[in-house]
Amino acid sequence: MKYLPIDKNLFIKNRKNFTAKMKPNSLAVFNSNDIYPISADSTMPFEQHRDIFYLSGVDQEESILVLFPNCPKEKHREILFLKETNDHIAVWEGEKLTKEAAFETSGIQTVYWLKDMEKIMFELMTQCDTIYINTNEHYRANVETQTREDRYTKWLKEKYPAHSVAKSNPILQRLRSVKDPIEIELMQKACNITEKGFRRLLNFVKPNVWEYEIEAELMHEFLRNRSKGFAYTPIIASGNNANVLHYVQNNQQCKTGDLILLDVAAEYANYSSDLTRTIPVSGKFSKRQKDVYNAVNRVKKEATKMLLPGTMWADYHVEVGKIMTSELKGLGLLDKADVQNENPDWPAYKKYFMHGTSHHIGLDTHDYGILTEPMLPNMVFTVEPGIYIPDEGFGIRLEDDVVIQEKGEPFNLMQNIPIEVEEIEELMNS
Ligand code: GLY
Ligand code: MN
Ligand code: MN
């Protein structure tokens, strides 16, 4: 791992919060992700399943966490099963967690090797009535593969068909959406690394630079700051590419007069940041580009002010839509008739701003959070309005990550990342 050790109290607290929500006499199981194959012996880089990470800090494949808060044997109330390691295995397979290191990471005292899992699980299953299984109920999830978690669940349900089943996901959605101060610190770190990358670009972007050269600059800056890289596939979209919302080819040359939409951000310790800035290739916005840019920036500022405890996600989006509609009228992109005749299910503003304004962010870029429940302090949201105008050859989006406060406006984790037109122009020309 490139990141510095995380205070294990975070994981101890997270487990305490999770087990407090479990039914009596129940047990919960969480699995690592698989290492996904490419072909031959090639594999994708390992990405830990965020739930087992959240509850243990274990960032290693083939790991299982079991929580059984009422287990008659105290030492079995929290168990980690890990891939075996010893000095010999370490030489061949590289460093893996020892039992001592697993305790240092997670605060879990009982660590067994994976080969003992079935036998120990048999004992635990005879002692509990309900098993919590971990399904993926994220509102954007679209998974075709069978995960390691799915395989384990299938095995458990087949082997122990008489147990009742409960869902871990709703508990985790609620817990993970409200961030601990240690998590906010880690997310601030991810945002600070992103800031370094963005500032580097302001000195680097010049007419005729290629989009992939920009990507390379960012990757360089992220890696040298202990990030493993981008928190999500970067979008580096010059000119009309910005109007393809999920443009990820990043293979075009940036032309004088064009804007570049950069939806690019670092991860740190598996926590995402999510930034969008839109900058002029030549270091200066045209009058029209500036007008649209400032309109997006005003919508962003007004939207941010609405992220308060108690706000409902759906109402918030309706209000942002109204502000955006007024800005689009000001820019001459919509007129009165467009708005009067609009379809309430797809309001007129959606022609130029067709995506949502905010999403939860944390261990996943589009993080857990139940969108039909009111917003709470210490939830972290993005704010990312945009205006996309293919007919004019550019699209503008601006995006920051903000933490909802008990009182007052949200705290912007990206407050130091240049956003005002004048600051961007000055930095690009200094
Ligand atoms: N970069 C992904 C998003 O903004 O949602
Ligand atoms: Mn986003
Ligand atoms: Mn983004």
XYZ file of N, CA and C in Angstrom, residues 92-338:
741
model
N 7.945 -15.957 -2.087
C 7.359 -16.290 -3.388
C 6.228 -15.343 -3.781
N 5.413 -14.951 -2.799
C 4.192 -14.207 -3.131
C 4.246 -12.745 -2.727
N 5.311 -12.330 -2.048
C 5.389 -10.955 -1.581
C 4.709 -10.830 -0.229
N 4.828 -9.655 0.322
C 4.374 -9.433 1.685
C 2.854 -9.516 1.795
N 2.380 -10.307 2.746
C 0.946 -10.357 3.064
C 0.822 -10.118 4.562
N -0.401 -9.857 5.010
C -0.605 -9.553 6.432
C -0.260 -10.756 7.309
N 0.585 -10.544 8.314
C 0.746 -11.542 9.371
C -0.420 -11.348 10.345
N -0.576 -12.263 11.285
C -1.658 -12.111 12.268
C -1.438 -10.840 13.101
N -0.166 -10.553 13.402
C 0.143 -9.358 14.208
C -0.182 -8.092 13.407
N 0.218 -8.098 12.130
C -0.028 -6.902 11.296
C -1.533 -6.699 11.082
N -2.264 -7.819 10.993
C -3.714 -7.702 10.815
C -4.342 -7.072 12.048
N -3.821 -7.416 13.222
C -4.334 -6.785 14.448
C -3.992 -5.295 14.455
N -2.749 -4.981 14.091
C -2.327 -3.570 14.074
C -3.191 -2.745 13.119
N -3.605 -3.364 12.006
C -4.412 -2.661 11.006
C -5.853 -2.497 11.476
N -6.408 -3.573 12.052
C -7.867 -3.635 12.244
C -8.318 -3.530 13.693
N -7.429 -3.866 14.620
C -7.839 -3.967 16.023
C -8.542 -5.282 16.324
N -8.516 -6.233 15.373
C -9.167 -7.540 15.595
C -8.129 -8.526 16.151
N -8.481 -9.121 17.305
C -7.513 -10.001 17.999
C -7.474 -11.388 17.385
N -8.640 -11.876 16.915
C -8.701 -13.272 16.466
C -8.520 -13.343 14.953
N -7.370 -13.868 14.570
C -7.071 -13.984 13.141
C -6.724 -15.443 12.859
N -7.477 -16.064 11.948
C -7.188 -17.443 11.533
C -6.768 -17.439 10.070
N -6.078 -18.511 9.689
C -5.795 -18.674 8.261
C -7.037 -19.223 7.568
N -7.129 -18.915 6.311
C -8.311 -19.261 5.520
C -8.608 -20.770 5.506
N -7.557 -21.576 5.598
C -7.761 -23.035 5.516
C -8.640 -23.546 6.682
N -8.731 -22.775 7.759
C -9.542 -23.196 8.912
C -10.965 -22.639 8.877
N -11.284 -21.923 7.803
C -12.552 -21.190 7.772
C -13.772 -22.109 7.885
N -13.819 -23.185 7.089
C -15.052 -23.998 7.056
C -15.336 -24.609 8.421
N -14.271 -25.088 9.065
C -14.440 -25.742 10.370
C -14.934 -24.734 11.413
N -14.334 -23.584 11.440
C -14.724 -22.576 12.440
C -16.119 -22.026 12.122
N -16.400 -21.846 10.853
C -17.737 -21.371 10.483
C -18.809 -22.363 10.932
N -18.499 -23.659 10.850
C -19.495 -24.658 11.274
C -19.867 -24.436 12.743
N -18.838 -24.233 13.553
C -19.106 -23.980 14.982
C -19.950 -22.709 15.145
N -19.580 -21.648 14.440
C -20.302 -20.365 14.590
C -21.746 -20.488 14.120
N -21.933 -21.219 13.039
C -23.283 -21.328 12.472
C -24.207 -22.135 13.389
N -23.643 -23.059 14.166
C -24.488 -23.793 15.124
C -24.891 -22.887 16.282
N -24.214 -21.780 16.428
C -24.484 -20.888 17.580
C -25.364 -19.691 17.225
N -25.638 -19.476 15.935
C -26.434 -18.285 15.568
C -27.704 -18.703 14.816
N -28.663 -17.776 14.744
C -29.927 -18.060 14.050
C -30.034 -17.316 12.721
N -29.388 -16.165 12.657
C -29.539 -15.306 11.470
C -28.170 -14.994 10.890
N -28.084 -15.005 9.554
C -26.834 -14.557 8.920
C -27.109 -13.293 8.107
N -26.261 -12.297 8.326
C -26.319 -11.072 7.521
C -25.459 -11.285 6.291
N -26.075 -11.156 5.128
C -25.287 -11.289 3.910
C -25.238 -9.936 3.206
N -24.197 -9.778 2.396
C -23.888 -8.440 1.879
C -24.137 -8.379 0.374
N -25.308 -7.890 0.029
C -25.652 -7.728 -1.390
C -25.416 -6.279 -1.798
N -25.330 -6.047 -3.086
C -25.056 -4.693 -3.589
C -26.369 -4.023 -3.987
N -26.824 -3.062 -3.177
C -28.098 -2.391 -3.468
C -27.879 -0.924 -3.826
N -26.683 -0.599 -4.300
C -26.415 0.794 -4.689
C -27.328 1.181 -5.848
N -27.853 2.407 -5.803
C -28.850 2.811 -6.797
C -28.306 2.837 -8.220
N -26.988 2.875 -8.387
C -26.442 2.881 -9.741
C -25.797 1.542 -10.100
N -25.877 0.555 -9.207
C -25.138 -0.701 -9.444
C -25.672 -1.436 -10.665
N -24.757 -1.980 -11.442
C -25.127 -2.745 -12.629
C -24.031 -3.798 -12.811
N -24.135 -4.887 -12.035
C -23.025 -5.841 -11.957
C -23.395 -7.133 -12.671
N -22.563 -7.552 -13.614
C -22.846 -8.800 -14.337
C -22.035 -9.970 -13.820
N -20.918 -9.679 -13.141
C -20.066 -10.775 -12.685
C -20.529 -11.280 -11.322
N -20.161 -12.544 -11.028
C -20.413 -13.064 -9.688
C -19.208 -12.689 -8.831
N -19.430 -11.909 -7.800
C -18.308 -11.479 -6.959
C -17.942 -12.596 -5.985
N -16.817 -12.425 -5.329
C -16.406 -13.384 -4.293
C -17.453 -13.420 -3.173
N -17.982 -12.227 -2.881
C -19.053 -12.139 -1.868
C -20.268 -12.977 -2.298
N -20.660 -12.856 -3.567
C -21.804 -13.630 -4.076
C -21.554 -15.135 -3.954
N -20.343 -15.548 -4.309
C -20.022 -16.991 -4.246
C -20.102 -17.486 -2.811
N -19.607 -16.662 -1.893
C -19.605 -17.054 -0.486
C -21.038 -17.168 0.042
N -21.854 -16.179 -0.345
C -23.259 -16.174 0.087
C -23.967 -17.434 -0.410
N -23.698 -17.786 -1.653
C -24.326 -18.964 -2.252
C -23.925 -20.219 -1.456
N -22.644 -20.314 -1.167
C -22.133 -21.466 -0.408
C -22.783 -21.528 0.973
N -22.840 -20.372 1.635
C -23.381 -20.315 2.992
C -24.859 -20.716 3.013
N -25.619 -20.205 2.042
C -27.062 -20.493 2.032
C -27.339 -21.954 1.675
N -26.486 -22.517 0.835
C -26.668 -23.938 0.482
C -26.313 -24.843 1.646
N -25.239 -24.497 2.325
C -24.757 -25.358 3.418
C -25.603 -25.207 4.683
N -26.183 -24.023 4.867
C -26.954 -23.757 6.094
C -28.337 -23.219 5.737
N -29.176 -24.034 5.100
C -30.457 -23.520 4.583
C -31.472 -23.167 5.674
N -31.247 -23.597 6.904
C -32.258 -23.348 7.936
C -32.089 -21.988 8.634
N -31.002 -21.326 8.361
C -30.790 -20.012 9.002
C -31.639 -18.936 8.346
N -32.094 -17.961 9.148
C -32.739 -16.804 8.504
C -31.651 -15.881 7.976
N -32.094 -15.070 7.014
C -31.140 -14.208 6.329
C -31.543 -12.759 6.567
N -30.531 -11.892 6.764
C -30.796 -10.450 6.885
C -29.815 -9.711 5.976
N -30.131 -8.426 5.734
C -29.315 -7.672 4.773
C -28.362 -6.708 5.487
N -27.080 -6.791 5.128
C -26.103 -5.829 5.654
C -26.188 -4.491 4.937
N -26.596 -4.541 3.672
C -26.435 -3.334 2.845
C -27.126 -2.080 3.396
N -28.393 -2.173 3.825
C -29.016 -0.935 4.322
C -28.294 -0.349 5.538
N -27.730 -1.220 6.375
C -26.982 -0.710 7.543
C -25.745 0.032 7.044
N -25.049 -0.597 6.097
C -23.821 0.016 5.578
C -24.107 1.293 4.793
N -25.206 1.302 4.063
C -25.548 2.523 3.295
C -25.684 3.697 4.256
N -26.345 3.440 5.387
C -26.562 4.540 6.346
C -25.258 4.901 7.053
N -24.498 3.888 7.492
C -23.264 4.195 8.234
C -22.235 4.863 7.342
N -22.010 4.290 6.169
C -20.925 4.803 5.317
C -21.217 6.190 4.772
N -22.504 6.567 4.708
C -22.806 7.889 4.135
C -22.491 9.029 5.105
N -22.400 8.717 6.392
C -22.033 9.765 7.367
C -20.578 9.522 7.777
N -19.731 10.493 7.480
C -18.294 10.239 7.628
C -17.774 10.565 9.027
N -16.848 9.718 9.491
C -16.113 9.940 10.731
C -15.051 11.026 10.470
N -14.647 11.768 11.516
C -13.580 12.776 11.309
C -12.311 12.191 10.684
N -11.986 10.950 11.020
C -10.773 10.337 10.414
C -10.988 10.176 8.910
N -12.198 9.827 8.518
C -12.484 9.670 7.077
C -12.430 11.033 6.363
N -12.946 12.050 7.032
C -12.933 13.381 6.398
C -11.488 13.836 6.197
N -10.630 13.504 7.158
C -9.206 13.836 7.009
C -8.599 13.125 5.791
N -8.959 11.839 5.624
C -8.426 11.080 4.482
C -8.962 11.659 3.160
N -10.225 12.067 3.174
C -10.800 12.645 1.953
C -10.164 14.010 1.661
N -9.867 14.759 2.732
C -9.176 16.051 2.522
C -7.819 15.797 1.868
N -7.168 14.726 2.305
C -5.864 14.395 1.737
C -6.002 14.079 0.239
N -7.022 13.307 -0.104
C -7.256 12.995 -1.525
C -7.484 14.298 -2.306
N -8.263 15.211 -1.734
C -8.537 16.493 -2.411
C -7.262 17.325 -2.536
N -6.403 17.269 -1.515
C -5.159 18.045 -1.581
C -4.230 17.510 -2.669
N -4.233 16.193 -2.842
C -3.410 15.609 -3.924
C -3.982 16.041 -5.269
N -5.306 16.024 -5.372
C -5.957 16.483 -6.605
C -5.578 17.940 -6.890
N -5.554 18.740 -5.837
C -5.183 20.159 -6.014
C -3.780 20.283 -6.619
N -2.852 19.484 -6.092
C -1.478 19.539 -6.628
C -1.471 19.206 -8.115
N -2.246 18.188 -8.460
C -2.307 17.790 -9.872
C -2.885 18.902 -10.726
N -3.960 19.524 -10.259
C -4.603 20.578 -11.061
C -3.682 21.782 -11.199
N -3.016 22.172 -10.124
C -2.114 23.331 -10.220
C -0.970 23.050 -11.202
N -0.514 21.811 -11.208
C 0.547 21.426 -12.149
C 0.077 21.649 -13.595
N -1.207 21.347 -13.833
C -1.744 21.492 -15.191
C -1.813 22.941 -15.643
N -2.082 23.827 -14.679
C -2.242 25.233 -15.058
C -0.936 25.783 -15.647
N 0.173 25.179 -15.248
C 1.472 25.588 -15.822
C 1.821 24.790 -17.065
N 1.074 23.761 -17.331
C 1.475 22.804 -18.365
C 0.670 22.952 -19.654
N -0.613 23.282 -19.508
C -1.497 23.292 -20.691
C -1.155 24.456 -21.611
N -0.952 24.133 -22.878
C -0.645 25.121 -23.921
C -1.335 24.648 -25.201
N -1.541 25.546 -26.165
C -2.138 25.095 -27.426
C -1.356 23.910 -28.003
N -2.113 22.980 -28.551
C -1.601 21.762 -29.215
C -1.152 20.644 -28.275
N -1.293 20.853 -26.971
C -1.010 19.746 -26.046
C -2.053 18.646 -26.319
N -1.672 17.394 -26.076
C -2.618 16.282 -26.278
C -3.310 15.959 -24.953
N -4.537 15.520 -25.066
C -5.295 15.201 -23.840
C -4.562 14.151 -22.988
N -3.935 13.167 -23.632
C -3.248 12.122 -22.850
C -1.980 12.649 -22.181
N -1.418 13.732 -22.711
C -0.254 14.322 -22.028
C -0.694 14.958 -20.709
N -1.898 15.510 -20.726
C -2.460 16.079 -19.496
C -2.702 14.963 -18.485
N -3.249 13.849 -18.971
C -3.496 12.689 -18.101
C -2.190 12.220 -17.447
N -1.119 12.199 -18.237
C 0.169 11.726 -17.722
C 0.701 12.653 -16.627
N 0.530 13.952 -16.791
C 0.983 14.905 -15.768
C 0.272 14.641 -14.444
N -1.035 14.415 -14.542
C -1.815 14.181 -13.326
C -1.365 12.898 -12.635
N -1.213 11.839 -13.419
C -0.820 10.540 -12.848
C 0.528 10.683 -12.125
N 1.438 11.413 -12.745
C 2.756 11.635 -12.137
C 2.594 12.300 -10.765
N 1.792 13.341 -10.719
C 1.623 14.092 -9.469
C 0.905 13.247 -8.415
N -0.087 12.463 -8.850
C -0.840 11.646 -7.885
C 0.079 10.582 -7.259
N 0.820 9.879 -8.105
C 1.645 8.776 -7.597
C 2.730 9.275 -6.640
N 3.303 10.429 -6.948
C 4.395 10.898 -6.080
C 3.864 11.433 -4.750
N 2.544 11.441 -4.583
C 1.932 11.867 -3.326
C 1.187 10.736 -2.621
N 1.604 9.488 -2.908
C 1.080 8.297 -2.212
C -0.344 7.910 -2.601
N -0.836 8.459 -3.698
C -2.107 7.973 -4.229
C -1.768 6.829 -5.169
N -2.706 5.865 -5.335
C -2.428 4.835 -6.357
C -2.889 5.311 -7.722
N -3.531 6.481 -7.785
C -3.891 7.030 -9.095
C -5.254 7.698 -9.087
N -5.899 7.661 -10.252
C -7.201 8.310 -10.398
C -8.264 7.576 -9.567
N -9.169 8.357 -8.990
C -10.267 7.767 -8.204
C -11.314 7.148 -9.128
N -11.306 7.543 -10.398
C -12.246 7.028 -11.407
C -11.614 7.336 -12.753
N -12.139 6.765 -13.801
C -11.527 6.966 -15.120
C -11.590 8.456 -15.483
N -10.431 9.066 -15.747
C -10.424 10.520 -15.954
C -11.044 10.932 -17.283
N -11.714 12.076 -17.241
C -12.301 12.667 -18.448
C -11.495 13.920 -18.763
N -10.793 13.900 -19.890
C -9.989 15.064 -20.303
C -10.473 15.400 -21.701
N -11.426 16.333 -21.743
C -12.253 16.499 -22.942
C -12.131 17.915 -23.486
N -11.398 18.054 -24.587
C -11.246 19.395 -25.173
C -12.358 19.621 -26.197
N -12.705 20.908 -26.395
C -13.687 21.279 -27.417
C -14.986 20.527 -27.244
N -15.479 20.005 -28.358
C -16.776 19.326 -28.338
C -16.762 17.983 -27.604
N -15.575 17.443 -27.312
C -15.531 16.184 -26.546
C -16.205 16.360 -25.189
N -16.211 17.594 -24.695
C -16.817 17.864 -23.382
C -18.322 17.594 -23.407
N -18.902 17.541 -24.584
C -20.339 17.310 -24.689
C -20.683 15.821 -24.743
N -19.661 14.977 -24.691
C -19.881 13.535 -24.505
C -19.627 13.305 -23.016
N -20.682 13.064 -22.260
C -20.528 13.119 -20.798
C -19.510 12.116 -20.260
N -19.456 10.940 -20.876
C -18.505 9.936 -20.388
C -17.339 9.744 -21.345
N -16.875 10.839 -21.929
C -15.708 10.788 -22.824
C -14.479 10.368 -22.024
N -13.853 9.252 -22.363
C -12.661 8.813 -21.615
C -11.505 8.436 -22.544
N -11.662 8.688 -23.858
C -10.585 8.325 -24.788
C -9.342 9.165 -24.532
N -9.520 10.429 -24.256
C -8.409 11.348 -23.936
C -7.284 11.253 -24.969
N -7.656 11.274 -26.241
C -6.630 11.061 -27.274
C -6.601 12.158 -28.342
N -7.169 13.319 -28.024
C -7.215 14.389 -29.037
C -6.273 15.531 -28.670
N -5.950 16.336 -29.702
C -5.074 17.481 -29.480
C -5.933 18.694 -29.085
N -5.437 19.470 -28.155
C -6.218 20.619 -27.640
C -5.893 21.859 -28.477
N -6.935 22.439 -29.037
C -6.739 23.518 -30.026
C -6.937 24.901 -29.403
N -6.176 25.868 -29.890
C -6.326 27.268 -29.456
C -7.799 27.671 -29.545
N -8.257 28.360 -28.524
C -9.649 28.833 -28.542
C -10.617 27.857 -27.887
N -10.220 26.586 -27.774
C -11.106 25.591 -27.154
C -10.983 25.622 -25.626
N -11.997 25.063 -24.988
C -11.912 24.798 -23.546
C -11.589 23.325 -23.353
N -11.047 22.994 -22.174
C -10.859 21.575 -21.809
C -11.627 21.317 -20.521
N -12.541 20.360 -20.581
C -13.260 19.943 -19.368
C -12.443 18.810 -18.741
N -12.047 19.026 -17.493
C -11.203 18.054 -16.780
C -11.982 17.502 -15.591
N -12.470 16.274 -15.704
C -13.119 15.615 -14.560
C -12.108 14.582 -14.085
N -11.236 15.026 -13.184
C -10.027 14.259 -12.851
C -9.739 14.397 -11.362
N -9.519 13.292 -10.667
C -9.225 13.422 -9.242
C -8.514 12.191 -8.720
N -7.789 12.398 -7.635
C -6.993 11.327 -7.033
C -7.801 10.573 -5.989
N -7.401 9.320 -5.771
C -7.839 8.591 -4.581
C -6.718 8.664 -3.571
N -7.059 8.473 -2.306
C -6.029 8.275 -1.280
C -6.576 7.277 -0.265
N -5.828 6.222 -0.022
C -6.228 5.188 0.951
C -7.627 4.655 0.642
N -7.925 4.516 -0.633
C -9.228 4.012 -1.124
C -10.349 5.048 -1.025
N -10.057 6.236 -0.529
C -11.075 7.299 -0.500
C -10.958 8.130 -1.773
N -12.125 8.445 -2.350
C -12.157 9.209 -3.599
C -12.212 10.698 -3.325
N -11.645 11.454 -4.271
C -12.057 12.845 -4.431
C -12.638 12.919 -5.839
N -13.356 13.979 -6.141
C -14.038 14.080 -7.448
C -14.091 15.565 -7.822
N -13.242 15.923 -8.780
C -13.091 17.334 -9.166
C -13.433 17.517 -10.631
N -14.107 18.621 -10.964
C -14.148 19.039 -12.367
C -13.805 20.522 -12.453
N -12.914 20.829 -13.385
C -12.609 22.203 -13.753
C -12.627 22.291 -15.274
N -12.905 23.471 -15.776
C -12.899 23.670 -17.228
C -12.001 24.861 -17.515
N -10.952 24.633 -18.309
C -9.949 25.697 -18.496
C -9.742 25.972 -19.992
N -9.298 27.199 -20.331
C -9.071 27.528 -21.738
C -7.692 27.040 -22.194
N -7.634 26.414 -23.361
C -6.368 25.871 -23.878
C -5.316 26.972 -23.948
N -5.745 28.162 -24.375
C -4.767 29.231 -24.602
C -4.575 30.122 -23.367
N -5.244 29.774 -22.265
C -5.052 30.553 -21.036
C -5.994 31.733 -20.912
N -6.906 31.897 -21.865
C -7.845 33.023 -21.788
C -9.205 32.585 -22.313
N -10.258 32.883 -21.533
C -11.631 32.561 -21.941
C -12.117 33.627 -22.921
N -12.925 33.238 -23.899
C -13.612 34.237 -24.733
C -14.765 34.816 -23.900
N -15.351 35.916 -24.384
C -16.462 36.550 -23.643
C -17.596 35.543 -23.423
N -17.965 34.825 -24.467
C -19.079 33.878 -24.370
C -18.737 32.720 -23.413
N -17.517 32.203 -23.553
C -17.100 31.108 -22.658
C -17.151 31.564 -21.194
N -16.687 32.804 -20.970
C -16.671 33.336 -19.610
C -18.103 33.486 -19.072
N -19.013 33.961 -19.908
C -20.400 34.141 -19.455
C -21.021 32.806 -19.046
N -20.789 31.806 -19.872
C -21.373 30.485 -19.546
C -20.692 29.928 -18.288
N -19.375 30.094 -18.232
C -18.602 29.605 -17.073
C -19.141 30.227 -15.782
N -19.317 31.541 -15.803
C -19.774 32.215 -14.582
C -21.197 31.802 -14.218
N -22.000 31.501 -15.222
C -23.366 31.011 -14.941
C -23.283 29.662 -14.207
N -22.438 28.776 -14.696
C -22.282 27.460 -14.040
C -21.771 27.669 -12.607
N -20.823 28.565 -12.461
C -20.235 28.812 -11.143
C -21.286 29.366 -10.167
N -22.167 30.226 -10.681
C -23.233 30.759 -9.795
C -24.193 29.645 -9.378
N -24.553 28.779 -10.322
C -25.451 27.661 -9.966
C -24.780 26.798 -8.892
N -23.488 26.560 -9.081
C -22.763 25.722 -8.119
C -22.800 26.349 -6.721
N -22.563 27.652 -6.664
C -22.542 28.321 -5.352
C -23.920 28.263 -4.686
N -24.960 28.505 -5.478
C -26.319 28.480 -4.910
C -26.697 27.058 -4.480
N -26.324 26.087 -5.296
C -26.637 24.687 -4.957
C -25.950 24.305 -3.649
N -24.689 24.687 -3.520
C -23.916 24.320 -2.317
C -24.628 24.806 -1.054
N -25.180 26.023 -1.122
C -25.837 26.595 0.064
C -27.042 25.771 0.515
N -27.585 24.957 -0.415
C -28.776 24.170 -0.059
C -28.434 22.814 0.576
N -27.161 22.479 0.595
C -26.769 21.178 1.182
C -26.671 21.335 2.699
N -27.803 21.140 3.340
C -27.949 21.378 4.784
C -28.617 20.166 5.417
N -28.417 19.975 6.723
C -29.142 18.871 7.372
C -30.637 19.017 7.114
N -31.277 17.925 6.776
C -32.728 17.947 6.548
C -33.113 18.083 5.079
N -32.195 18.574 4.227
C -32.533 18.710 2.803
C -32.822 17.336 2.201
N -33.859 17.268 1.359
C -34.159 16.021 0.654
C -33.530 16.093 -0.738
N -32.906 15.049 -1.125
C -32.153 14.982 -2.381
C -33.027 15.375 -3.577
N -34.264 14.854 -3.620
C -35.120 15.117 -4.785
C -35.538 16.591 -4.829
N -35.898 17.166 -3.669
C -36.302 18.587 -3.625
C -35.131 19.477 -4.048
N -33.963 19.126 -3.566
C -32.748 19.885 -3.896
C -32.550 19.949 -5.412
N -32.760 18.809 -6.070
C -32.566 18.799 -7.521
C -33.609 19.656 -8.239
N -34.815 19.681 -7.704
C -35.845 20.545 -8.312
C -35.421 22.012 -8.184
N -34.928 22.385 -7.008
C -34.520 23.789 -6.786
C -33.330 24.159 -7.671
N -32.359 23.267 -7.771
C -31.201 23.557 -8.629
C -31.679 23.727 -10.078
N -32.651 22.913 -10.481
C -33.199 23.019 -11.841
C -33.767 24.408 -12.098
N -34.417 24.980 -11.074
C -35.010 26.318 -11.247
C -33.903 27.365 -11.429
N -32.849 27.242 -10.636
C -31.743 28.217 -10.740
C -31.078 28.088 -12.106
N -30.876 26.852 -12.518
C -30.252 26.621 -13.826
C -31.129 27.175 -14.950
N -32.435 26.989 -14.830
C -33.351 27.492 -15.862
C -33.188 29.001 -16.012
N -33.116 29.695 -14.884
C -32.987 31.153 -14.946
C -31.652 31.547 -15.590
N -30.569 30.841 -15.276
C -29.263 31.146 -15.899
C -29.293 30.875 -17.412
N -29.961 29.803 -17.800
C -30.001 29.471 -19.240
C -30.810 30.513 -20.012
N -31.826 31.070 -19.345
C -32.586 32.154 -19.993
C -31.669 33.365 -20.152
N -30.907 33.670 -19.115
C -29.968 34.799 -19.157
C -28.937 34.642 -20.276
N -28.588 33.422 -20.585
C -27.576 33.172 -21.634
C -28.213 33.086 -23.027
N -29.542 33.216 -23.068
C -30.241 33.154 -24.362
C -30.375 31.727 -24.893
N -30.170 30.741 -24.021
C -30.264 29.344 -24.482
C -31.696 28.808 -24.335
N -32.446 29.390 -23.412
C -33.872 29.046 -23.271
C -34.667 30.343 -23.318
N -35.904 30.267 -23.817
C -36.771 31.448 -23.710
C -38.017 31.088 -22.907
N -38.849 32.085 -22.714
C -40.048 31.925 -21.888
C -40.917 30.757 -22.359
N -41.081 30.680 -23.679
C -41.956 29.651 -24.256
C -41.390 28.255 -23.967
N -40.070 28.096 -24.082
C -39.451 26.787 -23.782
C -39.855 26.331 -22.380
